[in-house]
mmCIF file of C-alpha atoms in Angstrom:
data_model
loop_
_atom_site.group_PDB
_atom_site.id
_atom_site.type_symbol
_atom_site.label_atom_id
_atom_site.label_comp_id
_atom_site.label_asym_id
_atom_site.label_seq_id
_atom_site.Cartn_x
_atom_site.Cartn_y
_atom_site.Cartn_z
ATOM 1 C CA MET A 1079 326.253 130.557 45.697
ATOM 2 C CA THR A 1080 325.453 132.060 49.061
ATOM 3 C CA GLN A 1081 324.215 130.148 52.098
ATOM 4 C CA LEU A 1082 321.432 131.084 54.475
ATOM 5 C CA THR A 1083 323.052 133.097 57.272
ATOM 6 C CA ILE A 1084 320.479 133.100 60.053
ATOM 7 C CA LEU A 1085 322.373 134.663 62.957
ATOM 8 C CA ASP A 1086 324.250 137.297 60.952
ATOM 9 C CA SER A 1087 321.057 138.307 59.176
ATOM 10 C CA ILE A 1088 319.092 138.719 62.411
ATOM 11 C CA LEU A 1089 321.990 140.496 64.119
ATOM 12 C CA GLY A 1090 322.519 142.805 61.119
ATOM 13 C CA GLY A 1091 318.812 143.640 60.989
ATOM 14 C CA LEU A 1092 318.777 144.528 64.685
ATOM 15 C CA VAL A 1093 321.830 146.776 64.273
ATOM 16 C CA LEU A 1094 320.181 148.575 61.318
ATOM 17 C CA SER A 1095 317.075 149.069 63.414
ATOM 18 C CA ILE A 1096 318.966 150.381 66.467
ATOM 19 C CA SER A 1097 320.857 152.825 64.240
ATOM 20 C CA ALA A 1098 317.652 154.117 62.642
ATOM 21 C CA LEU A 1099 315.899 154.478 66.024
ATOM 22 C CA PHE A 1100 318.928 156.243 67.477
ATOM 23 C CA MET A 1101 318.970 158.778 64.654
ATOM 24 C CA LEU A 1102 315.194 159.327 64.671
ATOM 25 C CA PHE A 1103 314.797 159.807 68.431
ATOM 26 C CA GLY A 1104 318.204 161.444 68.802
ATOM 27 C CA ILE A 1105 318.057 164.120 66.115
ATOM 28 C CA GLY A 1106 314.654 163.600 64.492
ATOM 29 C CA LYS A 1107 315.924 162.361 61.147
ATOM 30 C CA LEU A 1108 314.930 159.266 59.193
ATOM 31 C CA SER A 1109 317.678 156.984 57.892
ATOM 32 C CA GLY A 1110 316.601 157.135 54.262
ATOM 33 C CA ILE A 1111 319.948 156.850 52.563
ATOM 34 C CA SER A 1112 318.983 157.860 49.016
ATOM 35 C CA GLY A 1113 317.450 161.096 50.337
ATOM 36 C CA ILE A 1114 320.293 161.883 52.745
ATOM 37 C CA PHE A 1115 322.811 161.294 49.964
ATOM 38 C CA TYR A 1116 320.978 163.310 47.292
ATOM 39 C CA ASN A 1117 320.549 166.288 49.606
ATOM 40 C CA LEU A 1118 324.271 166.412 50.346
ATOM 41 C CA LYS A 1119 324.150 169.114 47.662
ATOM 42 C CA ASN A 1120 322.689 171.422 50.345
ATOM 43 C CA ILE A 1121 325.583 170.714 52.724
ATOM 44 C CA LYS A 1122 326.730 174.356 52.861
ATOM 45 C CA SER A 1123 324.002 175.120 55.371
ATOM 46 C CA PRO A 1124 325.022 174.200 58.975
ATOM 47 C CA SER A 1125 321.604 172.639 59.583
ATOM 48 C CA GLU A 1126 322.493 170.083 56.916
ATOM 49 C CA TYR A 1127 325.929 169.090 58.265
ATOM 50 C CA TRP A 1128 324.426 165.952 59.818
ATOM 51 C CA ARG A 1129 323.980 164.516 56.303
ATOM 52 C CA GLY A 1130 327.712 164.679 55.676
ATOM 53 C CA LEU A 1131 328.492 163.067 59.022
ATOM 54 C CA PHE A 1132 325.988 160.244 58.499
ATOM 55 C CA ILE A 1133 327.395 159.466 55.035
ATOM 56 C CA LEU A 1134 330.945 159.713 56.418
ATOM 57 C CA GLY A 1135 329.908 157.173 59.058
ATOM 58 C CA LEU A 1136 328.744 154.799 56.325
ATOM 59 C CA VAL A 1137 332.012 155.227 54.430
ATOM 60 C CA ILE A 1138 334.234 154.499 57.459
ATOM 61 C CA SER A 1139 331.987 151.766 58.912
ATOM 62 C CA PRO A 1140 333.993 148.911 57.292
ATOM 63 C CA PHE A 1141 336.985 149.771 59.511
ATOM 64 C CA PHE A 1142 334.855 149.276 62.638
ATOM 65 C CA ALA A 1143 333.180 146.173 61.221
ATOM 66 C CA HIS A 1144 336.636 144.751 60.565
ATOM 67 C CA PHE A 1145 337.431 144.873 64.300
ATOM 68 C CA LEU A 1146 334.241 142.935 64.955
ATOM 69 C CA GLY A 1147 335.309 140.274 62.458
ATOM 70 C CA PHE A 1148 333.112 141.258 59.501
ATOM 71 C CA SER A 1149 334.349 142.418 56.119
ATOM 72 C CA LEU A 1150 333.200 143.775 52.775
ATOM 73 C CA PRO A 1151 332.886 141.406 49.802
ATOM 74 C CA SER A 1152 336.322 140.899 48.254
ATOM 75 C CA SER A 1153 335.041 141.661 44.768
ATOM 76 C CA ILE A 1154 331.901 142.974 43.122
ATOM 77 C CA ASP A 1155 330.829 140.190 40.728
ATOM 78 C CA VAL A 1156 328.627 142.380 38.576
ATOM 79 C CA SER A 1157 329.151 143.201 34.891
ATOM 80 C CA TRP A 1158 329.958 146.761 33.852
ATOM 81 C CA SER A 1159 326.715 147.085 31.904
ATOM 82 C CA ALA A 1160 324.712 145.990 34.965
ATOM 83 C CA ILE A 1161 326.609 148.508 37.118
ATOM 84 C CA ILE A 1162 325.842 151.434 34.807
ATOM 85 C CA ILE A 1163 322.233 150.572 33.925
ATOM 86 C CA GLY A 1164 321.478 149.508 37.501
ATOM 87 C CA GLY A 1165 323.044 152.659 38.945
ATOM 88 C CA LEU A 1166 321.050 154.931 36.633
ATOM 89 C CA LEU A 1167 317.765 153.185 37.450
ATOM 90 C CA VAL A 1168 318.485 153.166 41.198
ATOM 91 C CA GLY A 1169 319.203 156.911 40.997
ATOM 92 C CA ILE A 1170 316.063 157.747 39.022
ATOM 93 C CA GLY A 1171 313.814 155.336 40.916
ATOM 94 C CA THR A 1172 314.800 156.361 44.438
ATOM 95 C CA ARG A 1173 314.222 160.061 43.705
ATOM 96 C CA VAL A 1174 310.940 159.648 41.814
ATOM 97 C CA GLY A 1175 309.724 157.066 44.344
ATOM 98 C CA SER A 1176 310.976 159.057 47.379
ATOM 99 C CA GLY A 1177 313.109 156.341 48.927
ATOM 100 C CA CYS A 1178 315.061 153.122 48.841
ATOM 101 C CA THR A 1179 315.406 149.960 50.915
ATOM 102 C CA SER A 1180 316.311 151.870 54.076
ATOM 103 C CA GLY A 1181 313.811 154.725 53.870
ATOM 104 C CA HIS A 1182 310.779 152.748 52.718
ATOM 105 C CA GLY A 1183 311.713 149.207 53.750
ATOM 106 C CA ILE A 1184 312.869 149.867 57.306
ATOM 107 C CA CYS A 1185 311.949 153.391 58.480
ATOM 108 C CA GLY A 1186 308.746 153.670 56.440
ATOM 109 C CA ILE A 1187 307.232 150.272 57.180
ATOM 110 C CA GLY A 1188 308.639 150.648 60.706
ATOM 111 C CA ARG A 1189 306.410 153.708 61.174
ATOM 112 C CA LEU A 1190 303.512 151.731 59.666
ATOM 113 C CA SER A 1191 303.389 153.981 56.580
ATOM 114 C CA VAL A 1192 301.105 152.461 53.968
ATOM 115 C CA ARG A 1193 302.915 154.484 51.286
ATOM 116 C CA SER A 1194 306.220 152.849 52.188
ATOM 117 C CA LEU A 1195 304.644 149.397 52.433
ATOM 118 C CA VAL A 1196 303.271 149.798 48.902
ATOM 119 C CA ALA A 1197 306.631 151.104 47.611
ATOM 120 C CA THR A 1198 308.485 148.175 49.214
ATOM 121 C CA ILE A 1199 306.100 145.585 47.768
ATOM 122 C CA ILE A 1200 306.538 147.187 44.330
ATOM 123 C CA PHE A 1201 310.338 147.400 44.349
ATOM 124 C CA MET A 1202 310.703 143.895 45.773
ATOM 125 C CA SER A 1203 308.378 142.594 43.047
ATOM 126 C CA THR A 1204 310.096 144.341 40.139
ATOM 127 C CA ALA A 1205 313.496 143.263 41.528
ATOM 128 C CA VAL A 1206 312.400 139.617 41.707
ATOM 129 C CA ILE A 1207 310.969 139.789 38.171
ATOM 130 C CA THR A 1208 314.174 141.451 36.907
ATOM 131 C CA VAL A 1209 316.398 138.747 38.412
ATOM 132 C CA PHE A 1210 314.115 136.066 36.958
ATOM 133 C CA ILE A 1211 314.370 137.620 33.482
ATOM 134 C CA VAL A 1212 318.148 138.087 33.715
ATOM 135 C CA ASN A 1213 318.722 134.518 34.959
ATOM 136 C CA ASN A 1214 316.311 132.690 32.705
ATOM 137 C CA LEU A 1215 315.958 134.708 29.538
ATOM 138 C CA LEU A 1216 319.161 136.732 29.202
ATOM 139 C CA SER A 1217 321.701 134.491 30.930
ATOM 140 C CA SER A 1218 323.504 133.713 27.674
ATOM 141 C CA THR A 1219 324.065 137.383 26.837
ATOM 142 C CA VAL A 1220 324.602 139.215 30.166
ATOM 143 C CA MET B 1088 325.974 166.278 69.886
ATOM 144 C CA LYS B 1089 323.682 166.267 66.830
ATOM 145 C CA LEU B 1090 326.624 165.701 64.524
ATOM 146 C CA PHE B 1091 328.081 163.013 66.758
ATOM 147 C CA ILE B 1092 324.775 161.123 66.678
ATOM 148 C CA ALA B 1093 324.666 161.403 62.872
ATOM 149 C CA LEU B 1094 328.215 160.048 62.581
ATOM 150 C CA PHE B 1095 327.586 157.270 65.109
ATOM 151 C CA SER B 1096 324.309 156.293 63.384
ATOM 152 C CA GLY B 1097 326.080 156.176 60.030
ATOM 153 C CA ILE B 1098 328.808 153.897 61.392
ATOM 154 C CA LEU B 1099 326.238 151.654 63.079
ATOM 155 C CA PHE B 1100 324.056 151.496 59.953
ATOM 156 C CA GLY B 1101 327.090 150.578 57.857
ATOM 157 C CA ILE B 1102 328.041 147.837 60.325
ATOM 158 C CA GLY B 1103 324.480 146.491 60.090
ATOM 159 C CA LEU B 1104 324.710 146.376 56.290
ATOM 160 C CA ILE B 1105 328.067 144.584 56.461
ATOM 161 C CA VAL B 1106 327.088 142.065 59.167
ATOM 162 C CA SER B 1107 323.883 141.207 57.291
ATOM 163 C CA GLN B 1108 325.857 140.976 53.988
ATOM 164 C CA MET B 1109 323.517 143.445 52.275
ATOM 165 C CA VAL B 1110 326.778 144.859 50.858
ATOM 166 C CA ASN B 1111 327.327 141.688 48.794
ATOM 167 C CA PRO B 1112 325.481 141.809 45.431
ATOM 168 C CA ASN B 1113 325.551 137.994 45.205
ATOM 169 C CA LYS B 1114 323.606 137.821 48.462
ATOM 170 C CA ILE B 1115 320.994 140.189 46.966
ATOM 171 C CA PHE B 1116 320.761 138.222 43.690
ATOM 172 C CA ASN B 1117 320.228 134.944 45.549
ATOM 173 C CA PHE B 1118 317.588 136.534 47.770
ATOM 174 C CA LEU B 1119 315.714 137.866 44.738
ATOM 175 C CA ASP B 1120 316.086 134.582 42.828
ATOM 176 C CA ILE B 1121 313.045 132.935 44.386
ATOM 177 C CA THR B 1122 312.636 130.390 41.577
ATOM 178 C CA GLY B 1123 316.313 129.320 41.720
ATOM 179 C CA ASP B 1124 318.544 128.493 44.702
ATOM 180 C CA TRP B 1125 316.744 130.918 46.969
ATOM 181 C CA ASP B 1126 318.711 132.339 49.907
ATOM 182 C CA PRO B 1127 316.069 133.898 52.214
ATOM 183 C CA SER B 1128 318.647 135.591 54.486
ATOM 184 C CA LEU B 1129 317.659 139.145 53.607
ATOM 185 C CA ALA B 1130 314.060 138.491 54.599
ATOM 186 C CA LEU B 1131 315.447 137.800 58.083
ATOM 187 C CA VAL B 1132 317.370 141.098 57.966
ATOM 188 C CA MET B 1133 314.254 143.114 57.222
ATOM 189 C CA GLY B 1134 312.121 140.953 59.509
ATOM 190 C CA SER B 1135 314.345 141.347 62.556
ATOM 191 C CA ALA B 1136 314.833 145.066 61.863
ATOM 192 C CA LEU B 1137 311.075 145.653 61.733
ATOM 193 C CA LEU B 1138 310.320 143.383 64.694
ATOM 194 C CA LEU B 1139 312.427 145.735 66.807
ATOM 195 C CA PHE B 1140 311.673 149.035 65.059
ATOM 196 C CA ILE B 1141 307.866 148.870 65.016
ATOM 197 C CA PRO B 1142 307.224 148.404 68.780
ATOM 198 C CA VAL B 1143 310.090 150.634 69.938
ATOM 199 C CA TYR B 1144 308.930 153.396 67.583
ATOM 200 C CA GLN B 1145 305.392 153.219 68.970
ATOM 201 C CA ILE B 1146 306.623 153.349 72.583
ATOM 202 C CA LEU B 1147 309.189 156.138 72.128
ATOM 203 C CA LYS B 1148 306.821 158.208 69.992
ATOM 204 C CA LYS B 1149 304.402 158.331 72.946
ATOM 205 C CA MET B 1150 307.161 159.066 75.471
ATOM 206 C CA LEU B 1151 308.997 161.779 73.563
ATOM 207 C CA LYS B 1152 307.301 164.920 72.271
ATOM 208 C CA GLN B 1153 310.492 165.841 70.453
ATOM 209 C CA PRO B 1154 313.839 164.191 69.676
ATOM 210 C CA LEU B 1155 316.429 164.256 72.484
ATOM 211 C CA PHE B 1156 318.812 166.595 70.664
ATOM 212 C CA ALA B 1157 316.624 168.456 68.138
ATOM 213 C CA ASN B 1158 313.493 170.575 68.211
ATOM 214 C CA GLU B 1159 311.296 168.439 66.018
ATOM 215 C CA PHE B 1160 310.961 165.242 64.051
ATOM 216 C CA SER B 1161 311.418 165.612 60.270
ATOM 217 C CA LEU B 1162 308.929 163.108 58.930
ATOM 218 C CA PRO B 1163 307.464 162.903 55.423
ATOM 219 C CA LEU B 1164 303.995 164.390 55.162
ATOM 220 C CA LYS B 1165 302.882 162.566 52.024
ATOM 221 C CA THR B 1166 300.412 159.755 52.521
ATOM 222 C CA LEU B 1167 299.041 159.550 48.989
ATOM 223 C CA ILE B 1168 299.946 156.524 46.885
ATOM 224 C CA ASP B 1169 300.542 158.386 43.643
ATOM 225 C CA ARG B 1170 302.007 157.676 40.217
ATOM 226 C CA PRO B 1171 305.558 158.849 41.072
ATOM 227 C CA LEU B 1172 305.693 156.489 44.064
ATOM 228 C CA ILE B 1173 304.596 153.500 41.995
ATOM 229 C CA ILE B 1174 306.744 154.264 38.945
ATOM 230 C CA GLY B 1175 309.784 155.274 41.016
ATOM 231 C CA ALA B 1176 309.655 152.192 43.266
ATOM 232 C CA GLY B 1177 309.205 150.031 40.161
ATOM 233 C CA LEU B 1178 312.281 151.525 38.462
ATOM 234 C CA PHE B 1179 314.337 151.294 41.651
ATOM 235 C CA GLY B 1180 313.476 147.582 41.940
ATOM 236 C CA ILE B 1181 314.565 146.951 38.345
ATOM 237 C CA GLY B 1182 317.884 148.735 38.987
ATOM 238 C CA TRP B 1183 318.384 146.825 42.254
ATOM 239 C CA GLY B 1184 317.620 143.541 40.503
ATOM 240 C CA ILE B 1185 320.071 144.306 37.688
ATOM 241 C CA SER B 1186 322.988 145.451 39.865
ATOM 242 C CA GLY B 1187 322.341 143.851 43.272
ATOM 243 C CA ILE B 1188 323.276 147.204 44.813
ATOM 244 C CA CYS B 1189 321.119 149.795 46.576
ATOM 245 C CA PRO B 1190 322.315 153.230 47.788
ATOM 246 C CA GLY B 1191 323.443 152.304 51.326
ATOM 247 C CA PRO B 1192 325.598 149.324 50.352
ATOM 248 C CA ALA B 1193 327.085 151.332 47.435
ATOM 249 C CA ILE B 1194 328.355 153.991 49.867
ATOM 250 C CA VAL B 1195 329.557 151.428 52.438
ATOM 251 C CA ASN B 1196 331.558 149.638 49.711
ATOM 252 C CA VAL B 1197 333.421 152.820 48.654
ATOM 253 C CA SER B 1198 336.477 152.267 50.877
ATOM 254 C CA ALA B 1199 337.320 148.973 49.149
ATOM 255 C CA GLY B 1200 338.149 151.113 46.115
ATOM 256 C CA ASP B 1201 336.508 148.879 43.510
ATOM 257 C CA PRO B 1202 336.071 150.998 40.331
ATOM 258 C CA LYS B 1203 332.690 149.335 39.763
ATOM 259 C CA ILE B 1204 331.353 150.816 43.001
ATOM 260 C CA ILE B 1205 332.644 154.266 42.072
ATOM 261 C CA ALA B 1206 331.030 153.900 38.621
ATOM 262 C CA PHE B 1207 327.771 152.764 40.233
ATOM 263 C CA ILE B 1208 327.698 155.872 42.441
ATOM 264 C CA PHE B 1209 328.396 158.147 39.456
ATOM 265 C CA ALA B 1210 325.598 156.481 37.492
ATOM 266 C CA MET B 1211 323.293 156.782 40.522
ATOM 267 C CA VAL B 1212 324.040 160.515 40.903
ATOM 268 C CA LEU B 1213 323.401 161.010 37.184
ATOM 269 C CA GLY B 1214 320.121 159.107 37.576
ATOM 270 C CA MET B 1215 319.152 161.307 40.526
ATOM 271 C CA TYR B 1216 319.578 164.398 38.353
ATOM 272 C CA ILE B 1217 317.712 162.792 35.442
ATOM 273 C CA SER B 1218 314.896 162.073 37.928
ATOM 274 C CA ASN B 1219 314.081 165.785 38.032
ATOM 275 C CA TYR B 1220 312.978 165.569 34.396
ATOM 276 C CA VAL B 1221 311.015 162.384 35.050
ATOM 277 C CA ASN B 1222 309.263 164.137 37.929
ATOM 278 C CA ILE B 1223 308.369 167.091 35.703
ATOM 279 C CA ALA B 1224 306.956 164.727 33.080
ATOM 280 C CA LEU B 1225 304.951 162.827 35.709
ATOM 281 C CA SER B 1226 303.601 165.981 37.336
ATOM 282 C CA LYS B 1227 301.966 167.208 34.117
ATOM 283 C CA PRO B 1228 298.307 166.544 34.793
ATOM 284 C CA LYS B 1229 296.510 164.341 32.311
ATOM 285 C CA ASP B 1230 293.061 165.696 33.103
#
């Protein structure tokens, strides 16, 4: 069970937003993580180095968060089958659909993109339906 | 300076994901479980992010012709709501609902060293490569 965390949620959202605005108006790039990550394959070109640094920042961020009194979850309570199937679908879906929670949900809607609004409504809906099915119809097997 | 901003933004974004607990799959499952013991926290995350982003974006976009440390903004040009967008977003949502993990939180969780996170990232990379074939299939015109 998790409890409603009002202050941390609002604070976290504001920090995400400040980061995305900083990157967009600083170096002109959107904080769409699936796209930045996928295109790490082009990292040999100096104009793409920023991708590596942004991802590195994500990787080392827990050390900074720790000093502020926030930590990562102590364990990932997800079954192996859910990890593999979920990972595959997240990989396929974010590339085919041109974005994930950050790119569509924050940067896209934030720029009032109708395309991103539609994508976000769709992935939120299918995620809610998936959790409903897993919890109510498959809970004895998964 | 460009690279410093990218690194700083990455750290800040990661901190935002940790503070808001987006990095905890259980938090995601309980947010998506609207017919069960719903935890609406993540709606506040997105809500507060957008409440700040939308007005500041509009103001800064008018003030700045170009980014402070780059020549131009790299923004997506597509505006069409096409089949790949709908199918891709749908598949992503199913994967997110199954695992409780999306790309940002997966990367932020790497340093904890949980083999499940490493496996998730491998599966995600494999999925990203498979997506090229899905895209080819979707781009074949029906008419």
